[in-house]
Coordinates of C-alpha atoms in Angstrom, one line a residue:
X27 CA 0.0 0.0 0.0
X28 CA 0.8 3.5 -0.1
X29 CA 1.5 4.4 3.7
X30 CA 3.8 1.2 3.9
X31 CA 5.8 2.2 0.7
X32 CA 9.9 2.3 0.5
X33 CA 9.5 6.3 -0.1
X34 CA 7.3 6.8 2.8
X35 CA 10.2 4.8 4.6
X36 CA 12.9 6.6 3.1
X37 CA 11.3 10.2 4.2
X38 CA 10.9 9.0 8.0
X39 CA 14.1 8.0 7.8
X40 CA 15.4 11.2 6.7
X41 CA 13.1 13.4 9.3
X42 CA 14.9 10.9 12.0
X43 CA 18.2 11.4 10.8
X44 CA 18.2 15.1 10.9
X45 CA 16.5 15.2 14.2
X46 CA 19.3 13.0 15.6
X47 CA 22.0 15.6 13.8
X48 CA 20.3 18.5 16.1
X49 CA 20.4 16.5 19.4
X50 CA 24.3 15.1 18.9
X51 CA 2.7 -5.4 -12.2
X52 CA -0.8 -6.9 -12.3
X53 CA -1.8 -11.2 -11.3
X54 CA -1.3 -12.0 -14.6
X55 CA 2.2 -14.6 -13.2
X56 CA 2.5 -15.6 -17.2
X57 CA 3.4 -12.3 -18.7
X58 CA 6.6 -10.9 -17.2
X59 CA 10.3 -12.2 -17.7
X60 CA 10.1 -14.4 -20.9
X61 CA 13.8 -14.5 -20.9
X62 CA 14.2 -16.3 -17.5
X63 CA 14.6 -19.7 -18.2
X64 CA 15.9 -22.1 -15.5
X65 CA 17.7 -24.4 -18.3
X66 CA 20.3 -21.8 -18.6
X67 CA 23.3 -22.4 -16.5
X68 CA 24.0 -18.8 -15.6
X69 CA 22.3 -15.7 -15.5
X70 CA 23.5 -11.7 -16.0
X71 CA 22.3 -8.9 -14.0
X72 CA 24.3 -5.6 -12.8
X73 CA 25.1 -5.0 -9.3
X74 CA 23.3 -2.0 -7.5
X75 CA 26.8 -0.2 -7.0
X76 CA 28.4 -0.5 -10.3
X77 CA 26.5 -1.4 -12.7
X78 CA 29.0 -4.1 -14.3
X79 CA 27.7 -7.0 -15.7
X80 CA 28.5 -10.7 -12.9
X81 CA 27.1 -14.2 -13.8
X82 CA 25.4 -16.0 -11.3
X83 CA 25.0 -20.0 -11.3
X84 CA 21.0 -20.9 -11.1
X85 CA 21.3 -24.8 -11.8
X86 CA 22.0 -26.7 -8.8
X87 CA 25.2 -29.1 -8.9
X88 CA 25.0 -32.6 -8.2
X89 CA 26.3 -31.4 -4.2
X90 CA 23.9 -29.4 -3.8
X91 CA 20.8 -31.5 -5.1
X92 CA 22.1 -34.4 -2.5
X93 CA 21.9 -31.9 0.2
X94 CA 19.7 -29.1 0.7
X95 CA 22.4 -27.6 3.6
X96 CA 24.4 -27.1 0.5
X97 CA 21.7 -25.2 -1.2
X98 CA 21.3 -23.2 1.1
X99 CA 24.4 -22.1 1.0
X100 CA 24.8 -21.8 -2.4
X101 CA 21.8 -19.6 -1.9
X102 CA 23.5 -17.5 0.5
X103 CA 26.3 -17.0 -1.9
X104 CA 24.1 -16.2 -5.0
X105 CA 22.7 -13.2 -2.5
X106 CA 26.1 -11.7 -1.4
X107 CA 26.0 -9.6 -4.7
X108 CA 22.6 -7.7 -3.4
X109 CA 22.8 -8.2 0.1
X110 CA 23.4 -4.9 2.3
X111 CA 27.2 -4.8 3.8
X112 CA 26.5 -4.4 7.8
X113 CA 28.8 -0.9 8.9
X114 CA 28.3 0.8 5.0
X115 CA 24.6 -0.2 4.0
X116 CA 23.4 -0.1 7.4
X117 CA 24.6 0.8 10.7
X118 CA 23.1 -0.9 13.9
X119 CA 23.9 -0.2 17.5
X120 CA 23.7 -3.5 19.7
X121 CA 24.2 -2.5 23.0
X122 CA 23.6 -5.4 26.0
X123 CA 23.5 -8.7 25.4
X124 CA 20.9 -10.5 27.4
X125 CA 19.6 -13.7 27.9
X126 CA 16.2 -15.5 26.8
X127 CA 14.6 -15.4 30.2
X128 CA 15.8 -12.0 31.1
X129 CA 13.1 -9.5 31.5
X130 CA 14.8 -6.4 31.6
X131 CA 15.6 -4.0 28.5
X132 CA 19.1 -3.8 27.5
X133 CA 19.1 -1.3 25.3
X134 CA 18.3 2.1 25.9
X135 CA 18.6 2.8 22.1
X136 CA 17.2 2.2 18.6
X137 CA 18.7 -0.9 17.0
X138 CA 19.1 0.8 13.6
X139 CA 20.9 4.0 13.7
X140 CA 20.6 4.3 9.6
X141 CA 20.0 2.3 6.1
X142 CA 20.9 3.5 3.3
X143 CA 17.9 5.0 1.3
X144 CA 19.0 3.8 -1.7
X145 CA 18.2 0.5 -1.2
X146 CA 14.9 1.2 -1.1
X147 CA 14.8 2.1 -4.5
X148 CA 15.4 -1.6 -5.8
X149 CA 12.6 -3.2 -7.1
X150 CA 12.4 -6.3 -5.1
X151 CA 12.6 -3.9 -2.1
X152 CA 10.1 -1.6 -3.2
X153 CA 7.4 -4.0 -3.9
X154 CA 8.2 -5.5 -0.4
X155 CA 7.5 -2.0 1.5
X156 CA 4.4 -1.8 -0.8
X157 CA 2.8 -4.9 1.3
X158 CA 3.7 -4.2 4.8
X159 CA 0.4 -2.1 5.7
X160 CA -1.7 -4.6 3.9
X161 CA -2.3 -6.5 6.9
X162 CA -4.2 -6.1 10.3
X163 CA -2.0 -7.2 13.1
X164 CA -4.2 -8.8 15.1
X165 CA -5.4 -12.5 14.6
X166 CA -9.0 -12.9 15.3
X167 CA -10.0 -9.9 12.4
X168 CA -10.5 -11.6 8.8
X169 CA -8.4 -10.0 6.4
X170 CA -9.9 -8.0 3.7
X171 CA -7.5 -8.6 0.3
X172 CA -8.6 -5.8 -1.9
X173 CA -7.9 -6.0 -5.8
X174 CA -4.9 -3.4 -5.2
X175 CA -3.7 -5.0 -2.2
X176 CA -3.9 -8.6 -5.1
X177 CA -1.7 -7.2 -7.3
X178 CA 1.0 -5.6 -5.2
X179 CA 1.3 -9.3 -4.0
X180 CA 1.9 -10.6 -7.5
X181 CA 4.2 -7.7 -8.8
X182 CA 6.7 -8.7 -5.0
X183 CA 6.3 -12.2 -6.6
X184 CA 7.0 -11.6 -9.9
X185 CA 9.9 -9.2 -9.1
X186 CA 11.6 -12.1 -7.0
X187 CA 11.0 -14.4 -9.2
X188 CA 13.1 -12.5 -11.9
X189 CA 16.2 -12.5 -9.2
X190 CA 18.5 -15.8 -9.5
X191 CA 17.9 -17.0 -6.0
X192 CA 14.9 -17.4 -6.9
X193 CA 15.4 -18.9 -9.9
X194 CA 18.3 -21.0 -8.0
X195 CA 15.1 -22.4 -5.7
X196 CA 13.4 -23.4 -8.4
X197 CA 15.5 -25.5 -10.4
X198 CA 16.5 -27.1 -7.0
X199 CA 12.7 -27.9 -6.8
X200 CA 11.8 -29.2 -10.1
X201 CA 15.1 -31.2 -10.0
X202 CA 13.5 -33.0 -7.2
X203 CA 9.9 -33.3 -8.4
X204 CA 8.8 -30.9 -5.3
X205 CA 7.5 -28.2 -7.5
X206 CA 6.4 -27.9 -11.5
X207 CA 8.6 -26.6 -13.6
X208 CA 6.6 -24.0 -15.9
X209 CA 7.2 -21.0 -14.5
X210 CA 3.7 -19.8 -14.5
X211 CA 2.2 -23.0 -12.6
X212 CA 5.2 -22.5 -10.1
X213 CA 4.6 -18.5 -9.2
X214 CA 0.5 -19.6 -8.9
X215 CA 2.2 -22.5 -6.3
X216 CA 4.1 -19.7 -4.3
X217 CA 1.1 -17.7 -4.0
X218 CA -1.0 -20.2 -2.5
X219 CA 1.5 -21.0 -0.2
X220 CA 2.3 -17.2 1.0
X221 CA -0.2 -15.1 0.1
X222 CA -3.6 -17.2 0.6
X223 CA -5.2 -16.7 3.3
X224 CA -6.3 -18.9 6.2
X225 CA -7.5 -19.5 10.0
X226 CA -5.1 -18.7 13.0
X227 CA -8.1 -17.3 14.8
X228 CA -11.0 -16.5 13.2
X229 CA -11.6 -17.2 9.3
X230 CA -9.1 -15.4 6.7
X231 CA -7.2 -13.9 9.4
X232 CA -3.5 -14.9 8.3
X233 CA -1.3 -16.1 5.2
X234 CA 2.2 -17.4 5.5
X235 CA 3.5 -13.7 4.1
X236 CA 1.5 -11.7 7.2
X237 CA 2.8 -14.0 9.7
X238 CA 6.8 -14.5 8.4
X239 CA 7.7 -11.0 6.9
X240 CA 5.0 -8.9 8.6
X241 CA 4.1 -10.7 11.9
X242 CA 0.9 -11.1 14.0
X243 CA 0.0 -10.6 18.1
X244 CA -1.8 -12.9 19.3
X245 CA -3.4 -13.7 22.8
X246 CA -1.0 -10.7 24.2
X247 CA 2.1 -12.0 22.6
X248 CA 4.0 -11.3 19.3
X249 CA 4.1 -14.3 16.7
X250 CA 6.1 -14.6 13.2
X251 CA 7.8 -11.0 12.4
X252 CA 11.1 -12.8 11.1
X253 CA 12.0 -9.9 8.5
X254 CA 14.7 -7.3 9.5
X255 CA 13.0 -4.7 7.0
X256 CA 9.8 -4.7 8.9
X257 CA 11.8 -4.6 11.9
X258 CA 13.4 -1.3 10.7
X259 CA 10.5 -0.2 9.5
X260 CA 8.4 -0.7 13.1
X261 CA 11.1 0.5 14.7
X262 CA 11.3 4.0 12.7
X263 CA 7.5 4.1 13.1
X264 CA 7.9 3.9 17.2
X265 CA 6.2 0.8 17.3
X266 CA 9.3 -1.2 17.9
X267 CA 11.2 -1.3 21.3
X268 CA 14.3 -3.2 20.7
X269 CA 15.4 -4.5 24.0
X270 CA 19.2 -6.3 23.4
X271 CA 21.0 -9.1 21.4
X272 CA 20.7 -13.0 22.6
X273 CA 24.1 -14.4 23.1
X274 CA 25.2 -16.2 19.6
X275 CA 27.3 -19.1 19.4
X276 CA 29.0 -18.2 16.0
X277 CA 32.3 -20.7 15.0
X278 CA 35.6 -19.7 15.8
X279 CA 34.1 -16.8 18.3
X280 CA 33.8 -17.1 22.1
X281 CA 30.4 -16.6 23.1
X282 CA 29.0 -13.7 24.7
X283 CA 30.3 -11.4 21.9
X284 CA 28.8 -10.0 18.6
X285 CA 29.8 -7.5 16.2
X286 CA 28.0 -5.0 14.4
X287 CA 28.1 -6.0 10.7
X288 CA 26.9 -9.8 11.8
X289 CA 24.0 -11.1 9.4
X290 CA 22.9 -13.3 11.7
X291 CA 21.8 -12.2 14.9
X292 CA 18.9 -13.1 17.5
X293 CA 17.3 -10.0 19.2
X294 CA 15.0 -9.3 21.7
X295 CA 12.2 -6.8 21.4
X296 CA 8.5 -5.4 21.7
X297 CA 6.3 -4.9 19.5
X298 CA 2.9 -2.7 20.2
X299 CA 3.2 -3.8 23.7
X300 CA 3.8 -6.9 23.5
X301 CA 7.4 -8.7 24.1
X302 CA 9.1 -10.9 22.0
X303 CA 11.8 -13.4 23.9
X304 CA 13.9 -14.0 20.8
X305 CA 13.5 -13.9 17.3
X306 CA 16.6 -14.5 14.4
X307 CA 17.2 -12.2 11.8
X308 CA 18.8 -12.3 8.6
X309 CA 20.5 -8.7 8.6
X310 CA 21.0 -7.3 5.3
X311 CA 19.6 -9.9 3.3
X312 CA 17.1 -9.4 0.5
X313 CA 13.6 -10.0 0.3
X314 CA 13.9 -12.4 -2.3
X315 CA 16.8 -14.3 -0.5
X316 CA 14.7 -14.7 2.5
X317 CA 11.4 -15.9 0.0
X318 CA 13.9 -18.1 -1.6
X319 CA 15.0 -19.7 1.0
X320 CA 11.8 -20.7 3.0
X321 CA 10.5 -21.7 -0.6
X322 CA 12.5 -24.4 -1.0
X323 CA 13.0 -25.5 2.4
X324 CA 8.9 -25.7 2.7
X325 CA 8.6 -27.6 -0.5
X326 CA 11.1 -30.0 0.6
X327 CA 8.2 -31.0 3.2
X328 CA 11.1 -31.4 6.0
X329 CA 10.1 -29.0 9.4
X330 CA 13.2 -29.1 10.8
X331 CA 16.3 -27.9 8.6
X332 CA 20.1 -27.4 9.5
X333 CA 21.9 -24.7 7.3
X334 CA 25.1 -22.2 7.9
X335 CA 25.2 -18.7 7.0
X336 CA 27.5 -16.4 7.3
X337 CA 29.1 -19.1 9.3
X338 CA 26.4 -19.6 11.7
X339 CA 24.7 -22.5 12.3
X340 CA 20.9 -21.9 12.1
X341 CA 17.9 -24.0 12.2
X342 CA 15.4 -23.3 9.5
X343 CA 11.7 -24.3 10.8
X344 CA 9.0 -25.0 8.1
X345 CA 5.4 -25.4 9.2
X346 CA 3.0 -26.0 6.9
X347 CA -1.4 -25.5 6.9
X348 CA -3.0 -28.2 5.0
X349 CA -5.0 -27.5 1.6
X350 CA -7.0 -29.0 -0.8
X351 CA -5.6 -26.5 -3.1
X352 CA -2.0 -26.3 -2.5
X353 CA -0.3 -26.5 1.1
X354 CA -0.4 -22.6 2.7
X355 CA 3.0 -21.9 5.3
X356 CA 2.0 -22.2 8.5
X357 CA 5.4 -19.9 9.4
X358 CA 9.2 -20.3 8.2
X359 CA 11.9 -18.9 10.4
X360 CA 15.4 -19.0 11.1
X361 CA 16.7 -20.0 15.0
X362 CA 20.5 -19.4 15.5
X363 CA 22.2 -22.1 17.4

C-alpha cells in the first residue's frame, strides 16, 4: 500500500536522521520475464553499485541437489551480490547482550541508527515496502485482500522471481519433483502458499507472508515477524522497542560477543506492547533471498532444517497448513544455534 511504501520509509528516515543531527505489475504470473529460463546455467544482472555485468550460477550441482544444507548455501552465496554490507549499507547499534529469560531491557537505544535510502529504491525492495500495511495485526480480524492489495502481491512475486535466487530455488525444486517446472504454474504455487489466506483465529485472518515477513499478536504476545526490513521499518515508526541481542554461538568466536556487521543475529524486542523473547534475523539480506530460502525449504516437506550462513549454524523451521488447493506456510523462520 501507499502508507507502507519504500518512499514513505525513506522520508521518515530522513526526518529521524536530521533530528538526531540536532540532538548530537498486475496477477497476470505468465506475462513478465520471458527470458528467464531455468535451463540456462547462468544468468546476467548488474550490481546496484556498479552497474557491471556478474554471472550468477542458477542450476544446482549434483552437491547441492544431494543436500539441501548445501543449497542453502549456495543460496546464500548467490545473495552476497545484493545483500546490504553491515557498517556501509546499514549501521546498527547492539548495545547489552541478554539472555532469553531476562526481563529487563538492555538497550536504551534504537537498534538501527541508519540504512541506506538507496536500497529502497530496488525493485524487489520496493514492492516489499508496498505490502507491509496490507495486513491487520491482530489474529482474530479476517483479512480484507482488496484488488490493489492482489496485485502488489503478484508484482513482489514476480519481481523475485526475476532475481536468480529465486530462480536458483526453483531449479533445486523441479530437479526433485517438489514443484512444476513451468514458470507460470510455479509462481501460482508460491502464492498459494504465501499469500492465501487462512484460520489462526477466526476465518481469513493470516497467510504465511503476514505471519513471516510482517508478523501477527496474538493472545497478548507477538508471533512470526522474522524480517529485519519490517523490523526497521516498526522501529522508525515507534512501534518497535528493541530491548538487546541473545548471546550467539557463532564458530571460531567465544560466546558472549557480537559485532555490528553480523548477518545473523537473535534479538529481543517489543512490539505494540507486547514482548518478544527471541526472534533470528537475517541482517542485510534481500527479500527475495529470505522468500527463496523458505520456498524451498517448505517444498522439501522437511520441518526441521540445519543450514550455515554467514558461518552460523541456524535451524530453518518449516510449518506447513494443510489444503485441498495447495499447502499454505503455517510460518518459516530461522533460530541461530
Amino acid at each position: 500500500g501507499q502508507l507502507g511504501g519504500w518512499a514513505a520509509v525513506a522520508a521518515l528516515d530522513n526526518d529521524i536522521n536530521a533530528d538526531d543531527s540536532d540532538d548530537d505489475s498486475d496477477d497476470d504470473s505468465t506475462n513478465n520475464n520471458k527470458s528467464s529460463n531455468n535451463d540456462n546455467n547462468s544468468s546476467s544482472s548488474s550490481t546496484p553499485a556498479t552497474g557491471k555485468k556478474t554471472t550468477h550460477r542458477v542450476v544446482p550441482t549434483a552437491a547441492e541437489l544431494a543436500d539441501a544444507a548445501a543449497a542453502a548455501e549456495h543460496l546464500w552465496r548467490l545473495d552476497s551480490k545484493h545483500r546490504l554490507v553491515g557498517g556501509e549499507d546499514y549501521k546498527v547499534n547492539l548495545q547489552s547482550a541478554v539472555a532469553v529469560y531476562h526481563t529487563h531491557d538492555g538497550a536504551r537505544e534504537r537498534f538501527f541508527e541508519s540504512v541506506d535510502a538507496r536500497v529502497f529504491g530496488r525493485e524487489t525492495f520496493r514492492a516489499f515496502f508496498a505490502l507491509l500495511d496490507n495486513y491487520e495485526a491482530q489474529t482474530g480480524r479476517a483479512e480484507t485482500i482488496t484488488v490493489a492489495e492482489r496485485k502488489e502481491n503478484w508484482a513482489f512475486l514476480n519481481a523475485c522471481c526475476r532475481a536468480p535466487v529465486m530462480r536458483y530455488a526453483h531449479a533445486w525444486c523441479v530437479e526433485h519433483g517438489l514443484v512444476p517446472k513451468s514458470e507460470a504454474a510455479w509462481k501460482k504455487m508460491l502464492y498459494q502458499a504465501w499469500f492465501a489466506p487462512y484460520r489462526r483465529g477466526t476465518q481469513n485472518d493470516s497467510s504465511g507472508f503476514e505471519h513471516v515477513f510482517v508478523g501477527e499478536l496474538k493472545n497478548g504476545a507477538v508471533t512470526g515477524l522474522h524480517n529485519w526490513l519490517q523490523m526497521y521499518r516498526e522501529e522508525r515508526l515507534g512501534k518497535l522497542d528493541y530491548k538487546g541481542y541473545v548471546l550467539p554461538h557463532r564458530r571460531g568466536r567465544a560466546v558472549g560477543s557480537a559485532d555490528d556487521d553480523d548477518h545473523v543475529l537473535s534479538l529481543k524486542f517489543a512490539w505494540a506492547g507486547e514482548d518478544k523473547p527471541v526472534s533470528t534475523f537475517l541482517l542485510g539480506s534481500t527479500p527475495e533471498f529470505e522468500l527463496a530460502l523458505y520456498s524451498m525449504l517448505f517444498f522439501n516437506r522437511r520441518e526441521k532444517n540445519r543450514v550455515s550462513l554467514d558461518g552460523v549454524a541456524v535451524d530453518i523451521t518449516c510449518y506447513r497448513i494443510k489444503s485441498r488447493y495447495g499447502d499454505k506456510v503455517g510460518s518459516a523462520f530461522p533460530v541461530a544455534k
